[in-house]
């Protein structure tokens, strides 16, 4: 490696601090279809926000030439839910490049096995089954033999 290669700086994908941004300063790239609002996934995200808050902050980019204006790259459902609840602002990650066209193509959705491990970890940290069930909008019948995580109690 040459000296000039070692001295190149890597550009960060996000600003180093997140920002609390008024919802009115965030420009949406698309309208929320009513069919999305009625979907089970939308309901699950809304329940999760109600129970535990925003876990994955929306991603915005600064709008060039417009002070204090941001374009939403990821998090349209979360923003829609927050607006419907009457929230005034949200903590966001601020991207350094406008990659709205490709942003969601780079997202790897969580596999069922990963979700199961995440639930187990939350249970180990003391989150109650009822709290997790409400956050996931699940209705579990509790029995004396098994728990939400499928562990045997006997």
Short mmCIF file of N, CA and C in Angstrom, two decimals:
data_model
loop_
_atom_site.label_atom_id
_atom_site.label_comp_id
_atom_site.label_asym_id
_atom_site.label_seq_id
_atom_site.Cartn_x
_atom_site.Cartn_y
_atom_site.Cartn_z
N UNK A 1 0.84 -1.17 0.00
CA UNK A 1 0.00 0.00 0.00
C UNK A 1 0.89 1.24 0.00
N UNK A 2 0.57 2.17 -0.85
CA UNK A 2 1.36 3.40 -0.91
C UNK A 2 0.92 4.36 0.19
N UNK A 3 1.77 5.31 0.43
CA UNK A 3 1.49 6.29 1.48
C UNK A 3 0.19 7.05 1.19
N UNK A 4 -0.07 7.40 -0.07
CA UNK A 4 -1.29 8.16 -0.41
C UNK A 4 -2.54 7.31 -0.16
N UNK A 5 -2.47 6.00 -0.36
CA UNK A 5 -3.62 5.14 -0.08
C UNK A 5 -3.92 5.09 1.42
N UNK A 6 -2.88 5.07 2.24
CA UNK A 6 -3.08 5.01 3.69
C UNK A 6 -3.66 6.31 4.24
N UNK A 7 -3.41 7.42 3.57
CA UNK A 7 -3.86 8.71 4.07
C UNK A 7 -5.27 9.08 3.62
N UNK A 8 -5.87 8.29 2.74
CA UNK A 8 -7.23 8.59 2.30
C UNK A 8 -8.19 8.44 3.47
N UNK A 9 -9.10 9.38 3.57
CA UNK A 9 -10.07 9.31 4.65
C UNK A 9 -11.33 8.60 4.15
N UNK A 10 -11.89 7.83 5.01
CA UNK A 10 -13.15 7.15 4.70
C UNK A 10 -14.28 8.06 5.11
N UNK A 11 -15.21 8.30 4.20
CA UNK A 11 -16.34 9.16 4.49
C UNK A 11 -17.37 8.36 5.28
N UNK A 12 -17.81 8.91 6.38
CA UNK A 12 -18.82 8.25 7.20
C UNK A 12 -20.17 8.27 6.48
N UNK A 13 -20.94 7.22 6.65
CA UNK A 13 -22.27 7.12 6.03
C UNK A 13 -23.30 7.95 6.79
N UNK A 14 -23.04 8.20 8.09
CA UNK A 14 -23.97 8.95 8.92
C UNK A 14 -23.21 10.00 9.71
N UNK A 15 -23.91 11.07 10.06
CA UNK A 15 -23.33 12.05 10.97
C UNK A 15 -23.10 11.36 12.31
N UNK A 16 -22.15 11.83 13.07
CA UNK A 16 -21.76 11.14 14.30
C UNK A 16 -22.78 11.25 15.42
N UNK A 17 -23.67 12.21 15.36
CA UNK A 17 -24.70 12.31 16.38
C UNK A 17 -26.08 12.26 15.72
N UNK A 18 -27.01 11.66 16.42
CA UNK A 18 -28.39 11.66 15.93
C UNK A 18 -29.02 12.99 16.30
N UNK A 19 -30.12 13.32 15.63
CA UNK A 19 -30.79 14.60 15.87
C UNK A 19 -32.26 14.38 16.20
N UNK A 20 -32.78 15.18 17.12
CA UNK A 20 -34.23 15.21 17.37
C UNK A 20 -34.79 16.23 16.40
N UNK A 21 -35.62 15.76 15.47
CA UNK A 21 -36.11 16.60 14.39
C UNK A 21 -37.63 16.73 14.47
N UNK A 22 -38.16 17.95 14.37
CA UNK A 22 -39.61 18.12 14.31
C UNK A 22 -40.17 17.39 13.08
N UNK A 23 -41.28 16.68 13.26
CA UNK A 23 -41.85 15.90 12.15
C UNK A 23 -42.18 16.77 10.94
N UNK A 24 -42.54 18.02 11.18
CA UNK A 24 -42.86 18.93 10.09
C UNK A 24 -41.67 19.31 9.22
N UNK A 25 -40.46 19.06 9.69
CA UNK A 25 -39.26 19.38 8.91
C UNK A 25 -38.76 18.19 8.09
N UNK A 26 -39.50 17.08 8.13
CA UNK A 26 -39.09 15.87 7.41
C UNK A 26 -39.97 15.71 6.18
N UNK A 27 -39.35 15.74 5.00
CA UNK A 27 -40.07 15.56 3.73
C UNK A 27 -40.18 14.08 3.42
N UNK A 28 -41.40 13.62 3.15
CA UNK A 28 -41.62 12.22 2.80
C UNK A 28 -41.42 12.03 1.30
N UNK A 29 -40.94 10.87 0.91
CA UNK A 29 -40.72 10.57 -0.50
C UNK A 29 -41.98 10.03 -1.16
N UNK A 30 -42.93 9.54 -0.35
CA UNK A 30 -44.16 8.98 -0.90
C UNK A 30 -45.26 9.07 0.15
N UNK A 31 -46.48 9.04 -0.33
CA UNK A 31 -47.63 9.03 0.58
C UNK A 31 -47.82 7.60 1.10
N UNK A 32 -48.41 7.51 2.29
CA UNK A 32 -48.67 6.20 2.89
C UNK A 32 -50.00 5.67 2.36
N UNK A 33 -49.97 4.55 1.62
CA UNK A 33 -51.23 3.98 1.13
C UNK A 33 -52.11 3.48 2.28
N UNK A 34 -53.40 3.63 2.14
CA UNK A 34 -54.32 3.17 3.18
C UNK A 34 -54.20 1.66 3.40
N UNK A 35 -53.87 0.93 2.34
CA UNK A 35 -53.70 -0.53 2.49
C UNK A 35 -52.54 -0.86 3.42
N UNK A 36 -51.51 -0.04 3.40
CA UNK A 36 -50.37 -0.24 4.31
C UNK A 36 -50.81 0.03 5.74
N UNK A 37 -51.60 1.09 5.93
CA UNK A 37 -52.06 1.42 7.28
C UNK A 37 -52.93 0.31 7.88
N UNK A 38 -53.57 -0.47 7.04
CA UNK A 38 -54.45 -1.54 7.51
C UNK A 38 -53.72 -2.89 7.60
N UNK A 39 -52.45 -2.92 7.25
CA UNK A 39 -51.72 -4.18 7.22
C UNK A 39 -51.30 -4.64 8.62
N UNK A 40 -51.14 -5.96 8.80
CA UNK A 40 -50.67 -6.47 10.11
C UNK A 40 -49.31 -5.90 10.51
N UNK A 41 -48.41 -5.72 9.54
CA UNK A 41 -47.07 -5.20 9.85
C UNK A 41 -47.16 -3.78 10.40
N UNK A 42 -48.02 -2.96 9.81
CA UNK A 42 -48.21 -1.59 10.30
C UNK A 42 -48.69 -1.63 11.75
N UNK A 43 -49.67 -2.47 12.03
CA UNK A 43 -50.19 -2.62 13.38
C UNK A 43 -49.14 -3.09 14.36
N UNK A 44 -48.29 -4.00 13.90
CA UNK A 44 -47.22 -4.52 14.76
C UNK A 44 -46.21 -3.41 15.09
N UNK A 45 -45.85 -2.63 14.09
CA UNK A 45 -44.91 -1.52 14.32
C UNK A 45 -45.54 -0.49 15.26
N UNK A 46 -46.82 -0.19 15.06
CA UNK A 46 -47.50 0.77 15.94
C UNK A 46 -47.53 0.27 17.38
N UNK A 47 -47.82 -1.01 17.56
CA UNK A 47 -47.84 -1.58 18.91
C UNK A 47 -46.46 -1.54 19.55
N UNK A 48 -45.44 -1.84 18.77
CA UNK A 48 -44.07 -1.82 19.27
C UNK A 48 -43.68 -0.41 19.71
N UNK A 49 -44.04 0.58 18.93
CA UNK A 49 -43.72 1.97 19.28
C UNK A 49 -44.45 2.35 20.57
N UNK A 50 -45.70 1.93 20.71
CA UNK A 50 -46.47 2.23 21.92
C UNK A 50 -45.84 1.58 23.14
N UNK A 51 -45.41 0.34 23.00
CA UNK A 51 -44.90 -0.43 24.14
C UNK A 51 -43.46 -0.08 24.52
N UNK A 52 -42.59 0.05 23.52
CA UNK A 52 -41.16 0.22 23.82
C UNK A 52 -40.53 1.44 23.16
N UNK A 53 -41.28 2.17 22.36
CA UNK A 53 -40.73 3.36 21.70
C UNK A 53 -40.05 3.00 20.38
N UNK A 54 -39.40 3.98 19.80
CA UNK A 54 -38.68 3.78 18.54
C UNK A 54 -37.37 3.07 18.86
N UNK A 55 -37.21 1.89 18.29
CA UNK A 55 -35.98 1.13 18.49
C UNK A 55 -34.98 1.43 17.38
N UNK A 56 -35.48 1.48 16.15
CA UNK A 56 -34.63 1.76 15.00
C UNK A 56 -34.99 3.15 14.49
N UNK A 57 -34.12 4.14 14.73
CA UNK A 57 -34.46 5.51 14.33
C UNK A 57 -34.65 5.64 12.82
N UNK A 58 -35.58 6.49 12.39
CA UNK A 58 -35.71 6.77 10.96
C UNK A 58 -34.40 7.37 10.44
N UNK A 59 -34.17 7.22 9.15
CA UNK A 59 -32.97 7.74 8.52
C UNK A 59 -33.36 8.89 7.58
N UNK A 60 -32.70 10.03 7.77
CA UNK A 60 -32.96 11.21 6.94
C UNK A 60 -31.64 11.70 6.33
N UNK A 61 -31.78 12.57 5.36
CA UNK A 61 -30.63 13.26 4.79
C UNK A 61 -30.99 14.74 4.73
N UNK A 62 -30.01 15.59 4.92
CA UNK A 62 -30.27 17.04 4.86
C UNK A 62 -30.63 17.41 3.42
N UNK A 63 -31.61 18.30 3.26
CA UNK A 63 -32.00 18.78 1.94
C UNK A 63 -31.06 19.92 1.57
N UNK A 64 -30.30 19.78 0.48
CA UNK A 64 -29.35 20.84 0.10
C UNK A 64 -30.06 22.18 -0.14
N UNK A 65 -29.50 23.22 0.43
CA UNK A 65 -30.02 24.56 0.22
C UNK A 65 -31.22 24.92 1.09
N UNK A 66 -31.69 23.98 1.90
CA UNK A 66 -32.83 24.27 2.78
C UNK A 66 -32.41 24.01 4.21
N UNK A 67 -32.20 25.09 4.96
CA UNK A 67 -31.82 24.94 6.36
C UNK A 67 -32.91 24.22 7.13
N UNK A 68 -32.48 23.30 7.96
CA UNK A 68 -33.39 22.58 8.86
C UNK A 68 -34.49 21.81 8.14
N UNK A 69 -34.23 21.35 6.92
CA UNK A 69 -35.18 20.48 6.20
C UNK A 69 -34.46 19.16 5.93
N UNK A 70 -35.21 18.08 6.04
CA UNK A 70 -34.64 16.74 5.89
C UNK A 70 -35.54 15.90 5.00
N UNK A 71 -34.94 15.02 4.22
CA UNK A 71 -35.67 14.10 3.36
C UNK A 71 -35.59 12.72 4.00
N UNK A 72 -36.72 12.05 4.14
CA UNK A 72 -36.78 10.74 4.78
C UNK A 72 -36.31 9.66 3.81
N UNK A 73 -35.30 8.90 4.22
CA UNK A 73 -34.79 7.80 3.40
C UNK A 73 -35.37 6.46 3.84
N UNK A 74 -35.55 6.29 5.14
CA UNK A 74 -36.06 5.04 5.67
C UNK A 74 -36.86 5.32 6.93
N UNK A 75 -38.05 4.73 7.02
CA UNK A 75 -38.86 4.90 8.22
C UNK A 75 -40.22 5.52 7.95
N UNK A 76 -40.73 5.36 6.74
CA UNK A 76 -42.01 5.97 6.39
C UNK A 76 -43.15 5.50 7.30
N UNK A 77 -43.20 4.22 7.62
CA UNK A 77 -44.27 3.72 8.49
C UNK A 77 -44.11 4.30 9.89
N UNK A 78 -42.88 4.31 10.41
CA UNK A 78 -42.67 4.86 11.75
C UNK A 78 -43.09 6.32 11.83
N UNK A 79 -42.73 7.11 10.83
CA UNK A 79 -43.09 8.53 10.81
C UNK A 79 -44.61 8.69 10.72
N UNK A 80 -45.26 7.88 9.89
CA UNK A 80 -46.71 7.95 9.74
C UNK A 80 -47.40 7.64 11.07
N UNK A 81 -46.91 6.64 11.78
CA UNK A 81 -47.47 6.27 13.08
C UNK A 81 -47.27 7.40 14.09
N UNK A 82 -46.08 7.97 14.13
CA UNK A 82 -45.81 9.07 15.06
C UNK A 82 -46.72 10.27 14.79
N UNK A 83 -46.93 10.59 13.52
CA UNK A 83 -47.82 11.71 13.17
C UNK A 83 -49.25 11.40 13.61
N UNK A 84 -49.70 10.17 13.38
CA UNK A 84 -51.06 9.77 13.77
C UNK A 84 -51.25 9.84 15.28
N UNK A 85 -50.19 9.56 16.04
CA UNK A 85 -50.25 9.62 17.51
C UNK A 85 -50.20 11.05 18.02
N UNK A 86 -49.83 11.99 17.16
CA UNK A 86 -49.72 13.37 17.60
C UNK A 86 -48.34 13.76 18.10
N UNK A 87 -47.35 12.89 17.90
CA UNK A 87 -45.99 13.22 18.30
C UNK A 87 -45.51 14.43 17.50
N UNK A 88 -44.62 15.19 18.08
CA UNK A 88 -44.12 16.42 17.44
C UNK A 88 -42.74 16.25 16.82
N UNK A 89 -41.94 15.32 17.34
CA UNK A 89 -40.57 15.16 16.83
C UNK A 89 -40.12 13.72 17.00
N UNK A 90 -38.95 13.41 16.43
CA UNK A 90 -38.39 12.06 16.50
C UNK A 90 -36.87 12.16 16.38
N UNK A 91 -36.18 11.26 17.07
CA UNK A 91 -34.73 11.18 16.95
C UNK A 91 -34.42 10.39 15.67
N UNK A 92 -33.57 10.97 14.82
CA UNK A 92 -33.24 10.36 13.52
C UNK A 92 -31.73 10.20 13.36
N UNK A 93 -31.36 9.22 12.56
CA UNK A 93 -29.99 9.14 12.06
C UNK A 93 -29.92 10.02 10.83
N UNK A 94 -28.83 10.75 10.66
CA UNK A 94 -28.69 11.65 9.52
C UNK A 94 -27.63 11.09 8.59
N UNK A 95 -28.07 10.65 7.42
CA UNK A 95 -27.15 10.10 6.42
C UNK A 95 -26.37 11.24 5.77
N UNK A 96 -25.18 10.92 5.31
CA UNK A 96 -24.35 11.94 4.67
C UNK A 96 -24.55 11.96 3.16
N UNK A 97 -25.18 10.93 2.59
CA UNK A 97 -25.48 10.88 1.16
C UNK A 97 -26.95 10.56 0.96
N UNK A 98 -27.53 11.12 -0.07
CA UNK A 98 -28.92 10.84 -0.40
C UNK A 98 -28.98 9.56 -1.23
N UNK A 99 -29.20 8.46 -0.56
CA UNK A 99 -29.26 7.16 -1.25
C UNK A 99 -30.67 6.59 -1.18
N UNK A 100 -31.67 7.44 -1.33
CA UNK A 100 -33.05 7.00 -1.17
C UNK A 100 -33.43 5.93 -2.20
N UNK A 101 -32.84 5.98 -3.36
CA UNK A 101 -33.19 5.02 -4.41
C UNK A 101 -32.75 3.61 -4.02
N UNK A 102 -31.61 3.48 -3.38
CA UNK A 102 -31.07 2.16 -3.10
C UNK A 102 -31.09 1.79 -1.62
N UNK A 103 -31.54 2.69 -0.75
CA UNK A 103 -31.42 2.43 0.68
C UNK A 103 -32.07 1.12 1.10
N UNK A 104 -33.34 0.91 0.77
CA UNK A 104 -34.03 -0.29 1.21
C UNK A 104 -33.53 -1.56 0.54
N UNK A 105 -32.89 -1.44 -0.61
CA UNK A 105 -32.32 -2.62 -1.25
C UNK A 105 -31.12 -3.15 -0.49
N UNK A 106 -30.53 -2.32 0.35
CA UNK A 106 -29.35 -2.73 1.13
C UNK A 106 -29.73 -3.25 2.50
N UNK A 107 -31.01 -3.18 2.82
CA UNK A 107 -31.48 -3.63 4.13
C UNK A 107 -31.70 -5.13 4.09
N UNK A 108 -31.19 -5.80 5.09
CA UNK A 108 -31.41 -7.23 5.24
C UNK A 108 -32.46 -7.43 6.31
N UNK A 109 -33.63 -7.93 5.91
CA UNK A 109 -34.71 -8.12 6.87
C UNK A 109 -34.37 -9.26 7.83
N UNK A 110 -34.94 -9.19 9.02
CA UNK A 110 -34.63 -10.15 10.06
C UNK A 110 -35.29 -11.50 9.77
N UNK A 111 -34.50 -12.56 9.83
CA UNK A 111 -35.01 -13.91 9.66
C UNK A 111 -35.72 -14.35 10.93
N UNK A 112 -36.60 -15.34 10.80
CA UNK A 112 -37.35 -15.85 11.95
C UNK A 112 -36.40 -16.32 13.06
N UNK A 113 -35.31 -16.98 12.68
CA UNK A 113 -34.36 -17.47 13.68
C UNK A 113 -33.74 -16.30 14.44
N UNK A 114 -33.42 -15.22 13.74
CA UNK A 114 -32.86 -14.04 14.39
C UNK A 114 -33.88 -13.41 15.33
N UNK A 115 -35.13 -13.36 14.89
CA UNK A 115 -36.17 -12.79 15.73
C UNK A 115 -36.35 -13.63 17.00
N UNK A 116 -36.29 -14.95 16.85
CA UNK A 116 -36.40 -15.85 18.01
C UNK A 116 -35.26 -15.59 18.99
N UNK A 117 -34.05 -15.46 18.49
CA UNK A 117 -32.90 -15.20 19.36
C UNK A 117 -33.04 -13.85 20.06
N UNK A 118 -33.58 -12.86 19.35
CA UNK A 118 -33.77 -11.54 19.93
C UNK A 118 -34.80 -11.62 21.07
N UNK A 119 -35.86 -12.40 20.89
CA UNK A 119 -36.87 -12.57 21.94
C UNK A 119 -36.25 -13.26 23.15
N UNK A 120 -35.47 -14.31 22.91
CA UNK A 120 -34.81 -15.01 24.02
C UNK A 120 -33.90 -14.06 24.80
N UNK A 121 -33.15 -13.24 24.08
CA UNK A 121 -32.24 -12.30 24.73
C UNK A 121 -33.02 -11.29 25.57
N UNK A 122 -34.14 -10.82 25.04
CA UNK A 122 -34.96 -9.87 25.79
C UNK A 122 -35.50 -10.52 27.06
N UNK A 123 -35.94 -11.77 26.95
CA UNK A 123 -36.43 -12.48 28.13
C UNK A 123 -35.34 -12.65 29.17
N UNK A 124 -34.12 -12.98 28.71
CA UNK A 124 -33.00 -13.14 29.63
C UNK A 124 -32.67 -11.84 30.35
N UNK A 125 -32.93 -10.70 29.69
CA UNK A 125 -32.65 -9.40 30.29
C UNK A 125 -33.79 -8.91 31.18
N UNK A 126 -34.84 -9.74 31.30
CA UNK A 126 -35.91 -9.41 32.22
C UNK A 126 -37.15 -8.79 31.62
N UNK A 127 -37.23 -8.69 30.30
CA UNK A 127 -38.45 -8.16 29.68
C UNK A 127 -39.54 -9.23 29.84
N UNK A 128 -40.71 -8.83 30.29
CA UNK A 128 -41.78 -9.80 30.53
C UNK A 128 -42.36 -10.31 29.21
N UNK A 129 -42.90 -11.52 29.27
CA UNK A 129 -43.55 -12.11 28.10
C UNK A 129 -44.73 -11.26 27.65
N UNK A 130 -45.47 -10.74 28.61
CA UNK A 130 -46.63 -9.92 28.28
C UNK A 130 -46.22 -8.65 27.54
N UNK A 131 -45.13 -8.04 27.99
CA UNK A 131 -44.62 -6.83 27.34
C UNK A 131 -44.17 -7.14 25.91
N UNK A 132 -43.46 -8.22 25.74
CA UNK A 132 -43.02 -8.62 24.39
C UNK A 132 -44.22 -8.94 23.50
N UNK A 133 -45.20 -9.64 24.05
CA UNK A 133 -46.38 -10.00 23.27
C UNK A 133 -47.13 -8.75 22.81
N UNK A 134 -47.27 -7.76 23.71
CA UNK A 134 -47.94 -6.51 23.31
C UNK A 134 -47.13 -5.78 22.24
N UNK A 135 -45.84 -5.77 22.39
CA UNK A 135 -44.98 -5.08 21.42
C UNK A 135 -45.04 -5.75 20.05
N UNK A 136 -45.26 -7.05 20.04
CA UNK A 136 -45.33 -7.79 18.78
C UNK A 136 -46.77 -7.99 18.31
N UNK A 137 -47.73 -7.48 19.08
CA UNK A 137 -49.17 -7.62 18.80
C UNK A 137 -49.54 -9.09 18.69
N UNK A 138 -49.01 -9.89 19.56
CA UNK A 138 -49.31 -11.31 19.58
C UNK A 138 -50.19 -11.62 20.78
N UNK A 139 -51.01 -12.61 20.64
CA UNK A 139 -51.86 -13.04 21.74
C UNK A 139 -51.48 -14.47 22.05
N UNK A 140 -50.85 -14.66 23.18
CA UNK A 140 -50.39 -15.97 23.57
C UNK A 140 -51.23 -16.50 24.72
N UNK A 141 -51.59 -17.76 24.62
CA UNK A 141 -52.26 -18.42 25.74
C UNK A 141 -51.17 -18.99 26.62
N UNK A 142 -51.15 -18.55 27.84
CA UNK A 142 -50.12 -19.03 28.77
C UNK A 142 -50.55 -20.38 29.33
N UNK A 143 -49.64 -21.28 29.36
CA UNK A 143 -49.90 -22.57 29.98
C UNK A 143 -48.87 -22.77 31.08
N UNK A 144 -49.05 -23.80 31.84
CA UNK A 144 -48.11 -24.08 32.92
C UNK A 144 -46.88 -24.78 32.40
N UNK A 145 -46.88 -25.20 31.13
CA UNK A 145 -45.76 -25.99 30.62
C UNK A 145 -44.79 -25.22 29.75
N UNK A 146 -45.26 -24.21 29.02
CA UNK A 146 -44.37 -23.52 28.11
C UNK A 146 -44.47 -22.02 28.26
N UNK A 147 -43.45 -21.34 27.76
CA UNK A 147 -43.42 -19.89 27.79
C UNK A 147 -43.42 -19.38 26.37
N UNK A 148 -43.41 -18.08 26.21
CA UNK A 148 -43.35 -17.45 24.91
C UNK A 148 -42.16 -17.95 24.10
N UNK A 149 -41.06 -18.18 24.75
CA UNK A 149 -39.84 -18.61 24.06
C UNK A 149 -39.81 -20.12 23.84
N UNK A 150 -40.85 -20.82 24.26
CA UNK A 150 -40.91 -22.24 24.01
C UNK A 150 -40.10 -23.07 24.98
N UNK A 151 -39.68 -22.48 26.09
CA UNK A 151 -38.89 -23.22 27.06
C UNK A 151 -39.80 -23.99 27.99
N UNK A 152 -39.37 -25.14 28.40
CA UNK A 152 -40.14 -25.96 29.31
C UNK A 152 -39.98 -25.43 30.72
N UNK A 153 -41.11 -25.27 31.43
CA UNK A 153 -41.05 -24.76 32.79
C UNK A 153 -40.96 -25.86 33.84
N UNK A 154 -41.21 -27.06 33.45
CA UNK A 154 -41.17 -28.17 34.42
C UNK A 154 -39.79 -28.73 34.59
#
